[in-house]
PDB file of C-alpha atoms in Angstrom:
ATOM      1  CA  UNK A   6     -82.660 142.939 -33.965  1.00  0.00           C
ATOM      2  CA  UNK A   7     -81.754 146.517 -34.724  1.00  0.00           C
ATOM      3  CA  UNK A   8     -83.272 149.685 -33.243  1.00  0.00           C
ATOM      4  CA  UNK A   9     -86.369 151.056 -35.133  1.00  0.00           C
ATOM      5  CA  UNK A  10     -85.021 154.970 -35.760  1.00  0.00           C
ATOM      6  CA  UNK A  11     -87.899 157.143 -35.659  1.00  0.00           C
ATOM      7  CA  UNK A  12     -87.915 159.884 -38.911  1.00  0.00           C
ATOM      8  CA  UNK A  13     -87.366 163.282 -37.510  1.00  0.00           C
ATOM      9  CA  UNK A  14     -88.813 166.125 -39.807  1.00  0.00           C
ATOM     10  CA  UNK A  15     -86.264 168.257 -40.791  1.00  0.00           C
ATOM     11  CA  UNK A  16     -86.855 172.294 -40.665  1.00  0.00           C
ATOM     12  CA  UNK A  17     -86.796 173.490 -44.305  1.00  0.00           C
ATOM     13  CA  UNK A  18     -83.521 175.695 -44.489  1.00  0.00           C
ATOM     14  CA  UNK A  19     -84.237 179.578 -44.651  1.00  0.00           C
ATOM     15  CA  UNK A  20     -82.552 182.047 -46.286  1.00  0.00           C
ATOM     16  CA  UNK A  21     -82.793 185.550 -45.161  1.00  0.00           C
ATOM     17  CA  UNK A  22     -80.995 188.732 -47.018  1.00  0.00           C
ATOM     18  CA  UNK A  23     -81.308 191.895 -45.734  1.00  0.00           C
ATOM     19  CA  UNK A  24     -79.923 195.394 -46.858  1.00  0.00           C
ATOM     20  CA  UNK A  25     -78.591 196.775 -43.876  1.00  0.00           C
ATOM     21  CA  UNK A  26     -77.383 195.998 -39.706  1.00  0.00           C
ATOM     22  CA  UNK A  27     -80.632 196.998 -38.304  1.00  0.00           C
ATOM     23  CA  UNK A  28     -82.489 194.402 -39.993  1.00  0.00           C
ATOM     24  CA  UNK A  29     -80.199 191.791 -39.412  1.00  0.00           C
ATOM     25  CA  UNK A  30     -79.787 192.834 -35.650  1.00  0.00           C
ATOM     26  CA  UNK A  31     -83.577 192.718 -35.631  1.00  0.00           C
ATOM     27  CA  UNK A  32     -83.695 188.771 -37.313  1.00  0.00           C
ATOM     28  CA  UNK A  33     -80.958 187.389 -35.492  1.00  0.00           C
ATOM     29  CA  UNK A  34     -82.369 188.625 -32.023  1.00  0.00           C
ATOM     30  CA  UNK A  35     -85.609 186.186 -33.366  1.00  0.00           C
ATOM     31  CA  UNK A  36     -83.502 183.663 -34.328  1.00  0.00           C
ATOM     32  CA  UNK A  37     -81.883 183.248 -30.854  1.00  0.00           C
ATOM     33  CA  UNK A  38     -85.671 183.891 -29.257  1.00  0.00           C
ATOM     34  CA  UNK A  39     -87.595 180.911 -31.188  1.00  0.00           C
ATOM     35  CA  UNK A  40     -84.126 179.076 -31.360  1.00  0.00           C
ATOM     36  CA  UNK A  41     -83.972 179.189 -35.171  1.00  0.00           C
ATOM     37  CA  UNK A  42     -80.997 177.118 -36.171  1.00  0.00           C
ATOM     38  CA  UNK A  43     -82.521 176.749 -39.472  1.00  0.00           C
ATOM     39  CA  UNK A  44     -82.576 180.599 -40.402  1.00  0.00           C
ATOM     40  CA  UNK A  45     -79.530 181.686 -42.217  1.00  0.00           C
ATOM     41  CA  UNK A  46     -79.302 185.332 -42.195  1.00  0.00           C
ATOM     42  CA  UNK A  47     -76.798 187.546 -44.416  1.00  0.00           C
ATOM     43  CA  UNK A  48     -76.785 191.190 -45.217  1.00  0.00           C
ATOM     44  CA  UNK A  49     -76.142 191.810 -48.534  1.00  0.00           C
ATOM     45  CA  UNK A  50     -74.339 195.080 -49.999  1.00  0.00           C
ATOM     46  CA  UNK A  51     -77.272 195.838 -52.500  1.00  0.00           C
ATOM     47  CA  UNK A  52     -77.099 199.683 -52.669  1.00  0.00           C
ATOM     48  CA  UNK A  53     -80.649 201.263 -52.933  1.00  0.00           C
ATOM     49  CA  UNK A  54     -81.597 198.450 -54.817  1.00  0.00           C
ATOM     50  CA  UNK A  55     -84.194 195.766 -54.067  1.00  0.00           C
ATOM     51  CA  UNK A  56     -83.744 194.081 -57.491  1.00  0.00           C
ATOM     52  CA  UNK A  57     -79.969 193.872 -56.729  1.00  0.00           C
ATOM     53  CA  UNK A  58     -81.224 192.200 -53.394  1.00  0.00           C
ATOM     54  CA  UNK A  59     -83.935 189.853 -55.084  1.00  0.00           C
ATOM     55  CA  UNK A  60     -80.797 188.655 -57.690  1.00  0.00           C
ATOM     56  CA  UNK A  61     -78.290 187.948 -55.201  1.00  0.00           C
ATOM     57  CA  UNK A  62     -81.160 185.799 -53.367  1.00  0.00           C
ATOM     58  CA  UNK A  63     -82.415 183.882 -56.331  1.00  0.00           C
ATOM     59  CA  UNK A  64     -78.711 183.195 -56.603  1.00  0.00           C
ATOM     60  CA  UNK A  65     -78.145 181.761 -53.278  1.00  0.00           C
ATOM     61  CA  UNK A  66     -81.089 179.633 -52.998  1.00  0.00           C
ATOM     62  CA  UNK A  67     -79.647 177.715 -56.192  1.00  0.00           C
ATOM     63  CA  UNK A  68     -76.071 177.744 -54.390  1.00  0.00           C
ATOM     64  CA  UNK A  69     -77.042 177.059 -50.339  1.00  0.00           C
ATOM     65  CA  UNK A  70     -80.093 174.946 -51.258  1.00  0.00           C
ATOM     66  CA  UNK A  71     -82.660 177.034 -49.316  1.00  0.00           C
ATOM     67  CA  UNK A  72     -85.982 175.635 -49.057  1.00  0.00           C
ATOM     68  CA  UNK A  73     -87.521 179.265 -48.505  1.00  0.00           C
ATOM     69  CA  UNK A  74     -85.948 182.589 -49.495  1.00  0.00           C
ATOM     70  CA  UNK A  75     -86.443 185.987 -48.136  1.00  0.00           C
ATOM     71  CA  UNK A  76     -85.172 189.483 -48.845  1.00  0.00           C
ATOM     72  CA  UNK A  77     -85.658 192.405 -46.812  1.00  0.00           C
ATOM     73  CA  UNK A  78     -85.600 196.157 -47.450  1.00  0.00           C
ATOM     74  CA  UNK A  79     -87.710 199.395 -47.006  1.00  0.00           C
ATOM     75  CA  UNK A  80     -89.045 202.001 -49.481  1.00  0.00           C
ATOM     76  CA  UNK A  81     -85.653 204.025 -49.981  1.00  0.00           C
ATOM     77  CA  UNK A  82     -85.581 205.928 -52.809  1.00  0.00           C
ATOM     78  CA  UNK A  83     -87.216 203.486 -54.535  1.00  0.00           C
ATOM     79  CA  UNK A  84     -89.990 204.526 -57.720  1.00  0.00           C
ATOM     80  CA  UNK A  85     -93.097 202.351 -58.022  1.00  0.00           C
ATOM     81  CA  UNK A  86     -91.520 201.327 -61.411  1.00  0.00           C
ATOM     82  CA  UNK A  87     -88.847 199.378 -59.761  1.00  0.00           C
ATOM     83  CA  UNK A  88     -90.995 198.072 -57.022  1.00  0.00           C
ATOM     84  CA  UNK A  89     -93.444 196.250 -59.826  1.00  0.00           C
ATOM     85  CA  UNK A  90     -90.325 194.944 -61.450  1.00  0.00           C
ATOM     86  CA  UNK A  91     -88.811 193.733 -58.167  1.00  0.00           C
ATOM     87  CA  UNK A  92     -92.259 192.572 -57.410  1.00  0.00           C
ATOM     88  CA  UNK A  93     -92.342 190.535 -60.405  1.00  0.00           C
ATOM     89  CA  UNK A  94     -88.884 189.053 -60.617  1.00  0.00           C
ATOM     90  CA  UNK A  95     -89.763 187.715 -56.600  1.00  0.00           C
ATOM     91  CA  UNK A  96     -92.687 186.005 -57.777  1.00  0.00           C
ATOM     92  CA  UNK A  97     -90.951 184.689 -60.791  1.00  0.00           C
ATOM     93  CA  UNK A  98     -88.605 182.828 -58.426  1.00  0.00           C
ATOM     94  CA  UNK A  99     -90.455 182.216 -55.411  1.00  0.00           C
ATOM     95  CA  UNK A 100     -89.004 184.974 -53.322  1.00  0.00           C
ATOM     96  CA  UNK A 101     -90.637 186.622 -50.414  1.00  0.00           C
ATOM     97  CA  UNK A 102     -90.229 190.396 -49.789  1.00  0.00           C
ATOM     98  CA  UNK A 103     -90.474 191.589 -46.769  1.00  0.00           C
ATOM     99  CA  UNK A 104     -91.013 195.189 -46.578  1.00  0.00           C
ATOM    100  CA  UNK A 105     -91.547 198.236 -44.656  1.00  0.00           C
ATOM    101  CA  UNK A 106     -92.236 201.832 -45.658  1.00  0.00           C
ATOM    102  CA  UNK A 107     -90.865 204.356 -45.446  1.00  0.00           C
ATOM    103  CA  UNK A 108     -88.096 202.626 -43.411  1.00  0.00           C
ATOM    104  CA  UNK A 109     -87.388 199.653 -41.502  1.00  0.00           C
ATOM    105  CA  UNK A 110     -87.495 201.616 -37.979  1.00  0.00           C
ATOM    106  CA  UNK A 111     -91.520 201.933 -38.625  1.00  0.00           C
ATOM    107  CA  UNK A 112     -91.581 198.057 -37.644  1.00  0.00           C
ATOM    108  CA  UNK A 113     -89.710 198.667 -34.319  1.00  0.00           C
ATOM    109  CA  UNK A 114     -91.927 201.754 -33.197  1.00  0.00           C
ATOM    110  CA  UNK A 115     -94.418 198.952 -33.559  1.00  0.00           C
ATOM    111  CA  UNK A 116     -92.800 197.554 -30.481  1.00  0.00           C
ATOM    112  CA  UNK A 117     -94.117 200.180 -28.569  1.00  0.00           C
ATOM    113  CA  UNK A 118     -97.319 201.210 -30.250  1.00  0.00           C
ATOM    114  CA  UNK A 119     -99.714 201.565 -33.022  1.00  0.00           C
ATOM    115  CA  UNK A 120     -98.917 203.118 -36.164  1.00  0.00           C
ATOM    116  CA  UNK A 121    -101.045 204.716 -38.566  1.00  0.00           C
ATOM    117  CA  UNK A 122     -99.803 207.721 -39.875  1.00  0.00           C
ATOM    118  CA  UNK A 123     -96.435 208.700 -42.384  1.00  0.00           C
ATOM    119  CA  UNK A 124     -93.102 209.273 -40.549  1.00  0.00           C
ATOM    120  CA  UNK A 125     -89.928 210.820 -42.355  1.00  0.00           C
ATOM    121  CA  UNK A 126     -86.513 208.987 -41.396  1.00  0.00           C
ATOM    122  CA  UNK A 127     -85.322 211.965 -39.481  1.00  0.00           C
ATOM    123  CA  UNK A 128     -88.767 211.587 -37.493  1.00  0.00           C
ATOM    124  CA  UNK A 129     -88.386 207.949 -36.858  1.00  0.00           C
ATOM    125  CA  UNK A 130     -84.882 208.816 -35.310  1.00  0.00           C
ATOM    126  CA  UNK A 131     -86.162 211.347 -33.138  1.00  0.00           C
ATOM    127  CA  UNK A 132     -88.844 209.511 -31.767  1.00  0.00           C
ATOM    128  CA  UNK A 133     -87.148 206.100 -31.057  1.00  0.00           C
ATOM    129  CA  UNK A 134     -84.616 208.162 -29.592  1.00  0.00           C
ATOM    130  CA  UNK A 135     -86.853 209.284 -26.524  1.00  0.00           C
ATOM    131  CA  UNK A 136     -86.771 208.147 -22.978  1.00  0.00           C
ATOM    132  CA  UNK A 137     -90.069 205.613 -23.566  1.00  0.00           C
ATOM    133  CA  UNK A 138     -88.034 203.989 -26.674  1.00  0.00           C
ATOM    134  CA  UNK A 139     -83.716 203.694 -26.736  1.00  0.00           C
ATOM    135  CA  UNK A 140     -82.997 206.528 -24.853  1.00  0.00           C
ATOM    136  CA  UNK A 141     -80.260 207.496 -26.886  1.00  0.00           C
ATOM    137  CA  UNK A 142     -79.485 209.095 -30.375  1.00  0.00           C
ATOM    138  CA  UNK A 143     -81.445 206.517 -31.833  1.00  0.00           C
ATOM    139  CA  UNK A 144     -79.303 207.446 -35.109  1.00  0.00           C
ATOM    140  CA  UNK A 145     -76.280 205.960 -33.344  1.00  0.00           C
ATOM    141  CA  UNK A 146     -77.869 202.913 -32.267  1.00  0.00           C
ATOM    142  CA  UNK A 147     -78.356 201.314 -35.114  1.00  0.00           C
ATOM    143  CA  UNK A 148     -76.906 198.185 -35.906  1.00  0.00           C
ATOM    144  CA  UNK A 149     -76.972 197.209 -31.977  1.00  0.00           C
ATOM    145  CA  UNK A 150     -78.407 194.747 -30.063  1.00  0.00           C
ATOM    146  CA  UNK A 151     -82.344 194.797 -30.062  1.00  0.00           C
ATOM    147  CA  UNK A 152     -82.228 192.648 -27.020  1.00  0.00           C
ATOM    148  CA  UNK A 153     -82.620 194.605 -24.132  1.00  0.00           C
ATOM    149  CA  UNK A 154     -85.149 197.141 -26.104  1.00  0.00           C
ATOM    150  CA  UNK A 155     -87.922 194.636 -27.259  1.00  0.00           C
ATOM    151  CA  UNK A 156     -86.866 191.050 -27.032  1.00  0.00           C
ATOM    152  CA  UNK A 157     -90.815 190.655 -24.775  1.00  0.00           C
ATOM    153  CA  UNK A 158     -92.010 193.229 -27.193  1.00  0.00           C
ATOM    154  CA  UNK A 159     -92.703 191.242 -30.372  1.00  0.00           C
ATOM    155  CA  UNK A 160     -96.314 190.231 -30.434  1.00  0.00           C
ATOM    156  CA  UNK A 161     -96.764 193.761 -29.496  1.00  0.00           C
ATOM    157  CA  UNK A 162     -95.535 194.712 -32.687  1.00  0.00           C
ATOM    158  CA  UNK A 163     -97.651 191.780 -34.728  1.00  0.00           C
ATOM    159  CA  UNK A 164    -100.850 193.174 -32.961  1.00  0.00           C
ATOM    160  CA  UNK A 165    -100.102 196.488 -34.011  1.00  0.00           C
ATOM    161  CA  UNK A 166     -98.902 195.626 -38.122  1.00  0.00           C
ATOM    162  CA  UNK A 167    -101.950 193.880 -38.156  1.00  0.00           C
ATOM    163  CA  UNK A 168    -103.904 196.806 -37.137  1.00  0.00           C
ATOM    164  CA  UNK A 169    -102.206 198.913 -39.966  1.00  0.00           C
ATOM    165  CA  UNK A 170    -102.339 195.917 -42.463  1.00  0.00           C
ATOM    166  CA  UNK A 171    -106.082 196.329 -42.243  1.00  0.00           C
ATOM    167  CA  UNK A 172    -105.875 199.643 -43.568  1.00  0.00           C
ATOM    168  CA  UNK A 173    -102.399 199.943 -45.952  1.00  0.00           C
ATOM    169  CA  UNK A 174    -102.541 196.484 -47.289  1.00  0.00           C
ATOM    170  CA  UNK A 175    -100.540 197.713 -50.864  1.00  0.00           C
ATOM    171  CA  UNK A 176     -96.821 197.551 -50.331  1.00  0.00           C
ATOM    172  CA  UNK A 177     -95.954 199.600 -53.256  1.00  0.00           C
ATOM    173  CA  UNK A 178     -98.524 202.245 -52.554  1.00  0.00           C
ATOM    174  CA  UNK A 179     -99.418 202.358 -48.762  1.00  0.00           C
ATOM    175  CA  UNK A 180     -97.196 204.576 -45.893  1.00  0.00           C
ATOM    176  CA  UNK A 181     -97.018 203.871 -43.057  1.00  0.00           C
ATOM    177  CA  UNK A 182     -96.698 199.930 -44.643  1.00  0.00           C
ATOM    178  CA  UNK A 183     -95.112 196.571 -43.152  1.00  0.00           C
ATOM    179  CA  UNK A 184     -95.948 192.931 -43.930  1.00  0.00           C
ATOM    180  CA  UNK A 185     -93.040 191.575 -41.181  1.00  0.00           C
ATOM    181  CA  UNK A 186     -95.707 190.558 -39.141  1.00  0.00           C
ATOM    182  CA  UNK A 187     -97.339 188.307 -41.930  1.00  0.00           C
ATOM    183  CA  UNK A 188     -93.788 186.218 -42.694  1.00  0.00           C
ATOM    184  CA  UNK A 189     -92.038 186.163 -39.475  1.00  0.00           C
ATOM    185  CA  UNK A 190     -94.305 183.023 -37.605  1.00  0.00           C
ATOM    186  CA  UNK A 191     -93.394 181.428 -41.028  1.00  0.00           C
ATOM    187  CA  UNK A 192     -89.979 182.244 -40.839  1.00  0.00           C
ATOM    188  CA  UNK A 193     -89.473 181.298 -37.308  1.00  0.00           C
ATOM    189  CA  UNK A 194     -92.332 178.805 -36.815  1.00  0.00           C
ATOM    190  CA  UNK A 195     -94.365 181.141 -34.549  1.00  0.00           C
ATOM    191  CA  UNK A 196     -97.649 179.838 -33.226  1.00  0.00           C
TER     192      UNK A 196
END
């Protein structure tokens, strides 16, 4: 008699596309934390644009046969026009956005505490650049390693997006805004 094989479920296939290093830095460090072998992860050359972003994903997803697509990208110089557009071309085509206002760096503050209040760019440099944070020109650092910084710091950062969900819950008109922490325990099967 031949063995019995016992039917594995397979991990549905994840595409990720992000607009710049920092966010990719940031996804591939949780990759290689929940051992994600599933997540495929790309940074796409989109410009300002998170319609250029949701296209080349809707794209992909036919091409690499992902069972979930993402896209990832902050505020920018972005109007509320194009949000609503971008908004509605994602849900058209099963897309999730992940996004973060005013800029991506808002979500790894998180790491180290509550955020409720607006931040300009130049602000968010400064302050991750302190002692308590990277200790460095924060403004250089991007596109590095997250690892030694906030690999333990993670549900830290949920607890605290959560916090601020409660009160800036609309993406297109809420700053401080993230909805990271909503996606990523899908994304990386997070209990």
């Amino acid at each position: 008699m031949g063995r019995k094989s016992k039917k594995i479920k397979q991990k549905p296939i994840i595409g990720i596309f992000c607009e710049g290093k920092s966010e990719k830095q940031y996804l591939t460090m949780l990759k290689q934390k929940y051992r994600s072998t599933n997540v495929k992860i790309e940074i796409v050359d989109a410009g300002l644009s998170g319609k250029k972003l949701v296209e080349k994903a809707i794209k992909s997803r036919k091409h690499k046969k992902f069972d979930a697509v993402y896209v990832v990208f902050d505020r920018d110089d972005h109007k509320k026009e194009e949000l609503r557009a971008c908004s509605k071309l994602a849900k058209t085509n099963n897309v999730n956005i992940i996004f973060s206002s005013i800029d991506f760096e808002i979500w790894i503050l998180m790491h180290f505490e509550p955020v409720f209040r607006r931040y300009t760019r130049p602000e968010l440099v400064t302050r991750l650049s302190k002692e308590k944070y990277f200790n460095q020109d924060y403004s250089r650092f991007k596109g590095n390693s997250y690892r030694s910084y906030i690999f333990d710091k993670v549900e830290n950062a949920m607890n605290n997006a959560t916090k601020l969900y409660k009160k800036n819950s609309n993406w297109i008109e809420d700053d401080p805004f993230t909805n990271i922490h909503i996606y990523l325990p899908r994304i990386f099967d997070i209990k």
